[in-house]
Amino acid sequence: MSALALSVLLSLVSAVAYAGGAIVQEQVAVSHPNEQYAPLRRPSWWAAVALNGLGGLLHVVALAYGPLSLVQPLGALTIVFALPMAALFVGRRAGATAWRGAIMATVGLAGLLSLVGASDAQSLSTPQRVFAGLVTAAAVVTLMIAGRAAHRHPVVRSVLLATASGIAFGMSSVFTKTVAVDWSGGVATADLPSLAAIGVLATAGLMLSQASYRGAGLAAPLATLTVVNPVVAAAVGITMFGETFRYGTTGTALALSCGVVAAGGLILLTTERIQRTHAEAEPAAAEREDVFLPTPAEAPADALVREGVLVEQVAALREELLVPAPAAPAALTDGPSAPDDHPAPGGTEPPAYYGPFYGAAYIPVPVLDRHRTRVKS
């Protein structure tokens, strides 16, 4: 088996492992929404961790044997593989838009695969690594500053931060490629800066991706991340690693066209998955909606009487529904006790999304409203 074929095989198995790990993570989060530390005690969660670890290991080995411009885009197949796997194992059916996106992504990546030419594995020299690190840092910092300046426009801010995250993730794969090519059975002193760069870029990408999801939804940043990550890695592979496509200029143009088709399919997959999840969550959220009983200050007594509800009945109902927390003993407190501003959170665990960082699942953190007292219906 040639090195290119082995790299493709490892990339495909890696994408399958990532998709399986993401699906298991999502199922654990949905089945145990109110138990914060329960996943640590459940074998299924550790199985997801093992699948993600296997996917990461195979991805690194694939980078050692294959071109960066091919291995990184193939990692996006995680989203494509997640569709049939979710339908087979957890009974989640995808819509027509998702299947169109999957077909587009598959065709685009297949065309890209057919045009990749075999080349010897190359690494980056020390000046090239320094140059790549400085350019990456400058680009990420510039996008962060631009995102901060655009705080009044949440969508623009989200896309800018997602672009910075995609650059950081893509360049972390570039440095992973250099370490994999230079690997000789042990960690050399010359590889320590590259290993440090991998850790810094991966951490920065994770933090920026988390920040990009605030205030603008998930569709725009997740689609941006899914596309920018492989594009950046492929561009560096072509320009700095000497990776080429078949048929010269014509092959390069065709490869770019295939990349555009694959990117469009990934965007369709991402947005359809998010919109479908939100559409399924809205009816359930409406059934579990919290009931806020008006106080006399908020609703006058005569308005309540006109609606056929007596103030005394509302007060009695409030006494039945509200269970005050036990007050602290007077001897142990120096002043009046603080009101209970920690209502019980409503709803269930938010759904997981198949993120761009090696197929890991992103689970948004629920935000509690601490300014109103909630009464569960």
CSV table of N, CA and C in Angstrom, one decimal, residues 45-177:
chain,number,residue,atom,x,y,z
A,45,TRP,N,-19.5,7.5,28.3
A,45,TRP,CA,-18.7,8.8,28.1
A,45,TRP,C,-17.3,8.5,27.9
A,46,TRP,N,-16.7,7.5,28.7
A,46,TRP,CA,-15.3,7.2,28.5
A,46,TRP,C,-15.1,6.5,27.2
A,47,ALA,N,-16.1,5.8,26.6
A,47,ALA,CA,-16.0,5.3,25.3
A,47,ALA,C,-15.9,6.4,24.3
A,48,ALA,N,-16.7,7.5,24.5
A,48,ALA,CA,-16.6,8.6,23.6
A,48,ALA,C,-15.2,9.2,23.6
A,49,VAL,N,-14.6,9.3,24.9
A,49,VAL,CA,-13.3,9.9,25.0
A,49,VAL,C,-12.3,9.0,24.3
A,50,ALA,N,-12.4,7.7,24.4
A,50,ALA,CA,-11.5,6.8,23.7
A,50,ALA,C,-11.6,6.9,22.2
A,51,LEU,N,-12.9,7.1,21.7
A,51,LEU,CA,-13.0,7.2,20.2
A,51,LEU,C,-12.4,8.5,19.7
A,52,ASN,N,-12.6,9.6,20.5
A,52,ASN,CA,-11.9,10.9,20.1
A,52,ASN,C,-10.4,10.8,20.2
A,53,GLY,N,-9.9,10.1,21.2
A,53,GLY,CA,-8.4,9.9,21.3
A,53,GLY,C,-7.9,9.0,20.1
A,54,LEU,N,-8.7,8.0,19.7
A,54,LEU,CA,-8.3,7.2,18.6
A,54,LEU,C,-8.3,8.0,17.3
A,55,GLY,N,-9.3,8.8,17.1
A,55,GLY,CA,-9.4,9.7,16.0
A,55,GLY,C,-8.2,10.7,15.9
A,56,GLY,N,-7.9,11.3,17.0
A,56,GLY,CA,-6.7,12.2,17.0
A,56,GLY,C,-5.4,11.5,16.7
A,57,LEU,N,-5.2,10.3,17.2
A,57,LEU,CA,-4.0,9.6,17.0
A,57,LEU,C,-3.9,9.2,15.5
A,58,LEU,N,-5.0,8.7,14.9
A,58,LEU,CA,-5.0,8.4,13.5
A,58,LEU,C,-4.8,9.6,12.6
A,59,HIS,N,-5.3,10.7,13.0
A,59,HIS,CA,-5.1,12.0,12.3
A,59,HIS,C,-3.7,12.4,12.2
A,60,VAL,N,-3.0,12.2,13.4
A,60,VAL,CA,-1.6,12.6,13.4
A,60,VAL,C,-0.8,11.7,12.5
A,61,VAL,N,-1.1,10.4,12.6
A,61,VAL,CA,-0.3,9.4,11.7
A,61,VAL,C,-0.6,9.7,10.3
A,62,ALA,N,-1.9,10.0,9.9
A,62,ALA,CA,-2.2,10.3,8.5
A,62,ALA,C,-1.4,11.5,8.1
A,63,LEU,N,-1.2,12.5,8.9
A,63,LEU,CA,-0.4,13.7,8.5
A,63,LEU,C,1.0,13.3,8.3
A,64,ALA,N,1.5,12.3,8.9
A,64,ALA,CA,2.9,11.9,8.7
A,64,ALA,C,3.1,11.2,7.4
A,65,TYR,N,2.0,10.5,6.9
A,65,TYR,CA,2.2,9.8,5.6
A,65,TYR,C,1.6,10.5,4.4
A,66,GLY,N,0.7,11.5,4.6
A,66,GLY,CA,0.0,12.1,3.5
A,66,GLY,C,0.2,13.6,3.5
A,67,PRO,N,-0.2,14.2,2.3
A,67,PRO,CA,-0.1,15.7,2.2
A,67,PRO,C,-1.1,16.4,3.1
A,68,LEU,N,-0.7,17.5,3.6
A,68,LEU,CA,-1.6,18.3,4.5
A,68,LEU,C,-2.8,18.8,3.7
A,69,SER,N,-2.6,19.1,2.4
A,69,SER,CA,-3.7,19.6,1.6
A,69,SER,C,-4.8,18.6,1.4
A,70,LEU,N,-4.5,17.3,1.7
A,70,LEU,CA,-5.5,16.3,1.5
A,70,LEU,C,-6.1,15.8,2.9
A,71,VAL,N,-5.2,15.6,3.8
A,71,VAL,CA,-5.6,15.0,5.1
A,71,VAL,C,-6.5,15.9,5.9
A,72,GLN,N,-6.2,17.2,5.9
A,72,GLN,CA,-7.0,18.1,6.7
A,72,GLN,C,-8.4,18.3,6.1
A,73,PRO,N,-8.6,18.4,4.8
A,73,PRO,CA,-10.0,18.4,4.3
A,73,PRO,C,-10.7,17.1,4.5
A,74,LEU,N,-10.1,16.0,4.5
A,74,LEU,CA,-10.7,14.7,4.7
A,74,LEU,C,-11.3,14.7,6.2
A,75,GLY,N,-10.7,15.4,7.1
A,75,GLY,CA,-11.2,15.4,8.4
A,75,GLY,C,-12.6,16.0,8.5
A,76,ALA,N,-13.0,16.8,7.5
A,76,ALA,CA,-14.3,17.4,7.5
A,76,ALA,C,-15.4,16.3,7.3
A,77,LEU,N,-15.0,15.1,6.8
A,77,LEU,CA,-15.9,14.0,6.6
A,77,LEU,C,-16.6,13.5,7.9
A,78,THR,N,-16.1,14.0,9.0
A,78,THR,CA,-16.7,13.7,10.3
A,78,THR,C,-18.2,14.1,10.3
A,79,ILE,N,-18.5,15.3,9.8
A,79,ILE,CA,-19.9,15.7,9.7
A,79,ILE,C,-20.7,14.8,8.7
A,80,VAL,N,-20.1,14.4,7.6
A,80,VAL,CA,-20.8,13.6,6.6
A,80,VAL,C,-21.0,12.2,7.2
A,81,PHE,N,-20.1,11.6,7.9
A,81,PHE,CA,-20.3,10.2,8.5
A,81,PHE,C,-21.3,10.3,9.6
A,82,ALA,N,-21.4,11.4,10.3
A,82,ALA,CA,-22.3,11.5,11.4
A,82,ALA,C,-23.8,11.3,11.0
A,83,LEU,N,-24.1,11.6,9.7
A,83,LEU,CA,-25.5,11.5,9.3
A,83,LEU,C,-26.0,10.1,9.3
A,84,PRO,N,-25.3,9.2,8.5
A,84,PRO,CA,-25.8,7.8,8.5
A,84,PRO,C,-25.6,7.1,9.8
A,85,MET,N,-24.5,7.4,10.6
A,85,MET,CA,-24.3,6.8,11.8
A,85,MET,C,-25.4,7.2,12.9
A,86,ALA,N,-25.8,8.5,12.9
A,86,ALA,CA,-26.8,8.9,13.8
A,86,ALA,C,-28.2,8.2,13.4
A,87,ALA,N,-28.4,8.1,12.1
A,87,ALA,CA,-29.7,7.5,11.7
A,87,ALA,C,-29.7,6.0,12.0
A,88,LEU,N,-28.5,5.3,12.0
A,88,LEU,CA,-28.5,3.9,12.2
A,88,LEU,C,-28.5,3.6,13.7
A,89,PHE,N,-27.8,4.3,14.5
A,89,PHE,CA,-27.6,4.0,15.9
A,89,PHE,C,-28.5,4.6,16.9
A,90,VAL,N,-29.0,5.9,16.6
A,90,VAL,CA,-29.8,6.6,17.5
A,90,VAL,C,-31.2,7.0,16.9
A,91,GLY,N,-31.4,6.6,15.6
A,91,GLY,CA,-32.7,6.8,15.0
A,91,GLY,C,-32.9,8.3,14.6
A,92,ARG,N,-31.9,9.1,14.4
A,92,ARG,CA,-32.1,10.5,14.0
A,92,ARG,C,-32.0,10.6,12.5
A,93,ARG,N,-33.1,11.0,11.9
A,93,ARG,CA,-33.1,11.1,10.4
A,93,ARG,C,-32.7,12.5,10.0
A,94,ALA,N,-32.0,12.6,9.0
A,94,ALA,CA,-31.6,13.9,8.4
A,94,ALA,C,-32.5,14.3,7.3
A,95,GLY,N,-32.6,15.6,7.1
A,95,GLY,CA,-33.5,16.2,6.1
A,95,GLY,C,-32.8,16.1,4.7
A,96,ALA,N,-33.6,16.6,3.7
A,96,ALA,CA,-33.1,16.5,2.4
A,96,ALA,C,-31.9,17.5,2.2
A,97,THR,N,-32.0,18.6,2.9
A,97,THR,CA,-30.9,19.6,2.7
A,97,THR,C,-29.6,19.0,3.3
A,98,ALA,N,-29.6,18.3,4.4
A,98,ALA,CA,-28.4,17.7,4.9
A,98,ALA,C,-27.9,16.7,4.0
A,99,TRP,N,-28.7,15.9,3.3
A,99,TRP,CA,-28.2,14.9,2.4
A,99,TRP,C,-27.6,15.5,1.2
A,100,ARG,N,-28.2,16.6,0.7
A,100,ARG,CA,-27.6,17.3,-0.4
A,100,ARG,C,-26.2,17.9,0.0
A,101,GLY,N,-26.1,18.4,1.2
A,101,GLY,CA,-24.8,18.9,1.6
A,101,GLY,C,-23.8,17.8,1.7
A,102,ALA,N,-24.3,16.6,2.2
A,102,ALA,CA,-23.3,15.4,2.3
A,102,ALA,C,-22.9,15.0,1.0
A,103,ILE,N,-23.8,15.0,0.0
A,103,ILE,CA,-23.4,14.6,-1.4
A,103,ILE,C,-22.4,15.6,-2.0
A,104,MET,N,-22.7,16.9,-1.8
A,104,MET,CA,-21.8,17.9,-2.3
A,104,MET,C,-20.4,17.8,-1.7
A,105,ALA,N,-20.3,17.6,-0.3
A,105,ALA,CA,-19.1,17.5,0.3
A,105,ALA,C,-18.3,16.2,-0.1
A,106,THR,N,-19.0,15.1,-0.3
A,106,THR,CA,-18.4,13.9,-0.7
A,106,THR,C,-17.8,14.0,-2.1
A,107,VAL,N,-18.6,14.6,-3.0
A,107,VAL,CA,-18.2,14.7,-4.4
A,107,VAL,C,-17.0,15.7,-4.5
A,108,GLY,N,-17.0,16.8,-3.7
A,108,GLY,CA,-15.9,17.7,-3.8
A,108,GLY,C,-14.6,17.1,-3.2
A,109,LEU,N,-14.7,16.4,-2.1
A,109,LEU,CA,-13.5,15.8,-1.5
A,109,LEU,C,-13.0,14.6,-2.4
A,110,ALA,N,-13.9,13.9,-3.0
A,110,ALA,CA,-13.5,12.8,-3.9
A,110,ALA,C,-12.7,13.4,-5.1
A,111,GLY,N,-13.2,14.5,-5.7
A,111,GLY,CA,-12.5,15.2,-6.8
A,111,GLY,C,-11.2,15.7,-6.3
A,112,LEU,N,-11.1,16.3,-5.1
A,112,LEU,CA,-9.8,16.7,-4.6
A,112,LEU,C,-8.9,15.6,-4.4
A,113,LEU,N,-9.4,14.4,-3.9
A,113,LEU,CA,-8.5,13.3,-3.8
A,113,LEU,C,-8.0,12.8,-5.1
A,114,SER,N,-8.8,12.8,-6.1
A,114,SER,CA,-8.3,12.3,-7.4
A,114,SER,C,-7.3,13.2,-8.1
A,115,LEU,N,-7.2,14.4,-7.6
A,115,LEU,CA,-6.2,15.4,-8.2
A,115,LEU,C,-5.0,15.6,-7.4
A,116,VAL,N,-4.9,15.0,-6.2
A,116,VAL,CA,-3.7,15.2,-5.4
A,116,VAL,C,-2.6,14.3,-6.0
A,117,GLY,N,-1.4,14.9,-6.2
A,117,GLY,CA,-0.3,14.2,-6.7
A,117,GLY,C,0.6,13.7,-5.6
A,118,ALA,N,1.3,12.6,-5.8
A,118,ALA,CA,2.2,12.0,-4.8
A,118,ALA,C,3.4,12.8,-4.7
A,119,SER,N,3.9,13.1,-3.5
A,119,SER,CA,5.1,13.9,-3.3
A,119,SER,C,5.8,13.4,-2.1
A,120,ASP,N,7.1,13.7,-2.0
A,120,ASP,CA,7.8,13.3,-0.8
A,120,ASP,C,7.4,14.1,0.4
A,121,ALA,N,7.4,13.5,1.6
A,121,ALA,CA,7.0,14.2,2.8
A,121,ALA,C,8.1,15.3,3.1
A,122,GLN,N,7.7,16.5,3.3
A,122,GLN,CA,8.6,17.6,3.6
A,122,GLN,C,8.3,18.2,4.9
A,123,SER,N,9.2,18.8,5.5
A,123,SER,CA,9.0,19.6,6.8
A,123,SER,C,9.4,21.0,6.5
A,124,LEU,N,9.2,21.8,7.6
A,124,LEU,CA,9.6,23.2,7.5
A,124,LEU,C,10.9,23.5,8.2
A,125,SER,N,11.7,24.4,7.6
A,125,SER,CA,12.9,24.8,8.2
A,125,SER,C,12.6,25.7,9.4
A,126,THR,N,13.6,26.0,10.2
A,126,THR,CA,13.4,26.9,11.4
A,126,THR,C,12.9,28.2,11.0
A,127,PRO,N,13.5,28.9,10.0
A,127,PRO,CA,13.0,30.2,9.6
A,127,PRO,C,11.5,30.2,9.1
A,128,GLN,N,11.2,29.1,8.4
A,128,GLN,CA,9.8,29.0,7.9
A,128,GLN,C,8.8,28.8,9.1
A,129,ARG,N,9.3,28.0,10.1
A,129,ARG,CA,8.4,27.9,11.3
A,129,ARG,C,8.2,29.2,12.0
A,130,VAL,N,9.3,29.9,12.2
A,130,VAL,CA,9.2,31.2,12.8
A,130,VAL,C,8.3,32.2,12.0
A,131,PHE,N,8.5,32.2,10.7
A,131,PHE,CA,7.6,33.0,9.9
A,131,PHE,C,6.2,32.6,10.0
A,132,ALA,N,5.9,31.3,9.9
A,132,ALA,CA,4.5,30.9,10.0
A,132,ALA,C,3.9,31.2,11.3
A,133,GLY,N,4.7,31.1,12.4
A,133,GLY,CA,4.1,31.4,13.7
A,133,GLY,C,3.8,32.9,13.9
A,134,LEU,N,4.7,33.7,13.4
A,134,LEU,CA,4.5,35.2,13.5
A,134,LEU,C,3.3,35.6,12.7
A,135,VAL,N,3.2,35.1,11.5
A,135,VAL,CA,2.1,35.5,10.6
A,135,VAL,C,0.8,35.0,11.2
A,136,THR,N,0.8,33.8,11.8
A,136,THR,CA,-0.4,33.3,12.4
A,136,THR,C,-0.8,34.1,13.6
A,137,ALA,N,0.2,34.5,14.5
A,137,ALA,CA,-0.1,35.3,15.6
A,137,ALA,C,-0.7,36.6,15.2
A,138,ALA,N,-0.1,37.3,14.2
A,138,ALA,CA,-0.5,38.6,13.8
A,138,ALA,C,-2.0,38.5,13.2
A,139,ALA,N,-2.3,37.4,12.4
A,139,ALA,CA,-3.6,37.3,11.9
A,139,ALA,C,-4.6,37.1,13.0
A,140,VAL,N,-4.3,36.2,13.9
A,140,VAL,CA,-5.3,35.9,15.0
A,140,VAL,C,-5.5,37.2,15.9
A,141,VAL,N,-4.4,37.9,16.2
A,141,VAL,CA,-4.6,39.1,17.1
A,141,VAL,C,-5.4,40.1,16.3
A,142,THR,N,-5.1,40.3,15.0
A,142,THR,CA,-5.8,41.3,14.3
A,142,THR,C,-7.3,41.0,14.2
A,143,LEU,N,-7.7,39.7,14.0
A,143,LEU,CA,-9.1,39.4,14.0
A,143,LEU,C,-9.7,39.5,15.3
A,144,MET,N,-9.0,39.2,16.4
A,144,MET,CA,-9.5,39.4,17.7
A,144,MET,C,-9.8,40.9,18.0
A,145,ILE,N,-8.9,41.8,17.6
A,145,ILE,CA,-9.1,43.2,17.8
A,145,ILE,C,-10.3,43.7,16.9
A,146,ALA,N,-10.4,43.2,15.7
A,146,ALA,CA,-11.5,43.6,14.9
A,146,ALA,C,-12.8,43.1,15.4
A,147,GLY,N,-12.8,41.9,16.0
A,147,GLY,CA,-14.0,41.3,16.6
A,147,GLY,C,-14.4,42.1,17.9
A,148,ARG,N,-13.4,42.6,18.6
A,148,ARG,CA,-13.8,43.5,19.8
A,148,ARG,C,-14.3,44.8,19.3
A,149,ALA,N,-13.8,45.3,18.2
A,149,ALA,CA,-14.3,46.6,17.7
A,149,ALA,C,-15.7,46.5,17.2
A,150,ALA,N,-16.1,45.3,16.7
A,150,ALA,CA,-17.4,45.0,16.1
A,150,ALA,C,-18.4,44.4,17.2
A,151,HIS,N,-18.2,44.8,18.4
A,151,HIS,CA,-19.1,44.2,19.5
A,151,HIS,C,-20.5,44.6,19.3
A,152,ARG,N,-20.8,45.7,18.6
A,152,ARG,CA,-22.2,46.1,18.4
A,152,ARG,C,-22.9,45.3,17.3
A,153,HIS,N,-22.1,44.6,16.6
A,153,HIS,CA,-22.7,43.7,15.5
A,153,HIS,C,-22.3,42.3,15.8
A,154,PRO,N,-23.2,41.6,16.5
A,154,PRO,CA,-22.9,40.2,17.0
A,154,PRO,C,-22.5,39.2,15.9
A,155,VAL,N,-23.2,39.3,14.7
A,155,VAL,CA,-22.9,38.3,13.7
A,155,VAL,C,-21.5,38.6,13.1
A,156,VAL,N,-21.1,39.9,12.9
A,156,VAL,CA,-19.8,40.2,12.3
A,156,VAL,C,-18.7,39.8,13.3
A,157,ARG,N,-19.0,40.1,14.6
A,157,ARG,CA,-18.0,39.7,15.6
A,157,ARG,C,-17.8,38.2,15.7
A,158,SER,N,-18.9,37.5,15.6
A,158,SER,CA,-18.9,36.0,15.6
A,158,SER,C,-18.1,35.4,14.5
A,159,VAL,N,-18.3,35.9,13.3
A,159,VAL,CA,-17.6,35.4,12.1
A,159,VAL,C,-16.1,35.7,12.2
A,160,LEU,N,-15.8,36.9,12.7
A,160,LEU,CA,-14.3,37.3,12.8
A,160,LEU,C,-13.6,36.4,13.8
A,161,LEU,N,-14.3,36.1,14.9
A,161,LEU,CA,-13.7,35.2,15.9
A,161,LEU,C,-13.6,33.8,15.4
A,162,ALA,N,-14.6,33.4,14.7
A,162,ALA,CA,-14.6,32.0,14.1
A,162,ALA,C,-13.5,31.9,13.1
A,163,THR,N,-13.3,32.9,12.3
A,163,THR,CA,-12.2,32.9,11.3
A,163,THR,C,-10.8,32.8,12.1
A,164,ALA,N,-10.7,33.6,13.1
A,164,ALA,CA,-9.4,33.5,13.9
A,164,ALA,C,-9.2,32.1,14.5
A,165,SER,N,-10.3,31.5,15.0
A,165,SER,CA,-10.3,30.1,15.5
A,165,SER,C,-9.9,29.1,14.4
A,166,GLY,N,-10.5,29.2,13.2
A,166,GLY,CA,-10.2,28.3,12.2
A,166,GLY,C,-8.7,28.4,11.7
A,167,ILE,N,-8.2,29.6,11.7
A,167,ILE,CA,-6.7,29.8,11.4
A,167,ILE,C,-5.9,29.2,12.5
A,168,ALA,N,-6.2,29.3,13.7
A,168,ALA,CA,-5.4,28.7,14.8
A,168,ALA,C,-5.5,27.2,14.7
A,169,PHE,N,-6.6,26.6,14.5
A,169,PHE,CA,-6.7,25.2,14.4
A,169,PHE,C,-6.0,24.7,13.1
A,170,GLY,N,-6.1,25.4,12.0
A,170,GLY,CA,-5.4,24.9,10.8
A,170,GLY,C,-3.9,25.0,11.0
A,171,MET,N,-3.4,26.0,11.6
A,171,MET,CA,-2.0,26.1,11.8
A,171,MET,C,-1.5,25.1,12.8
A,172,SER,N,-2.3,24.8,13.8
A,172,SER,CA,-1.9,23.7,14.7
A,172,SER,C,-1.7,22.4,14.0
A,173,SER,N,-2.5,22.1,12.9
A,173,SER,CA,-2.3,20.9,12.1
A,173,SER,C,-1.0,21.1,11.3
A,174,VAL,N,-0.7,22.3,10.9
A,174,VAL,CA,0.6,22.5,10.1
A,174,VAL,C,1.8,22.1,11.0
A,175,PHE,N,1.8,22.6,12.2
A,175,PHE,CA,2.9,22.3,13.1
A,175,PHE,C,2.9,20.8,13.5
A,176,THR,N,1.7,20.2,13.6
A,176,THR,CA,1.6,18.8,13.8
A,176,THR,C,2.3,18.0,12.7
A,177,LYS,N,2.0,18.5,11.5
A,177,LYS,CA,2.6,17.9,10.3
A,177,LYS,C,4.2,17.9,10.4
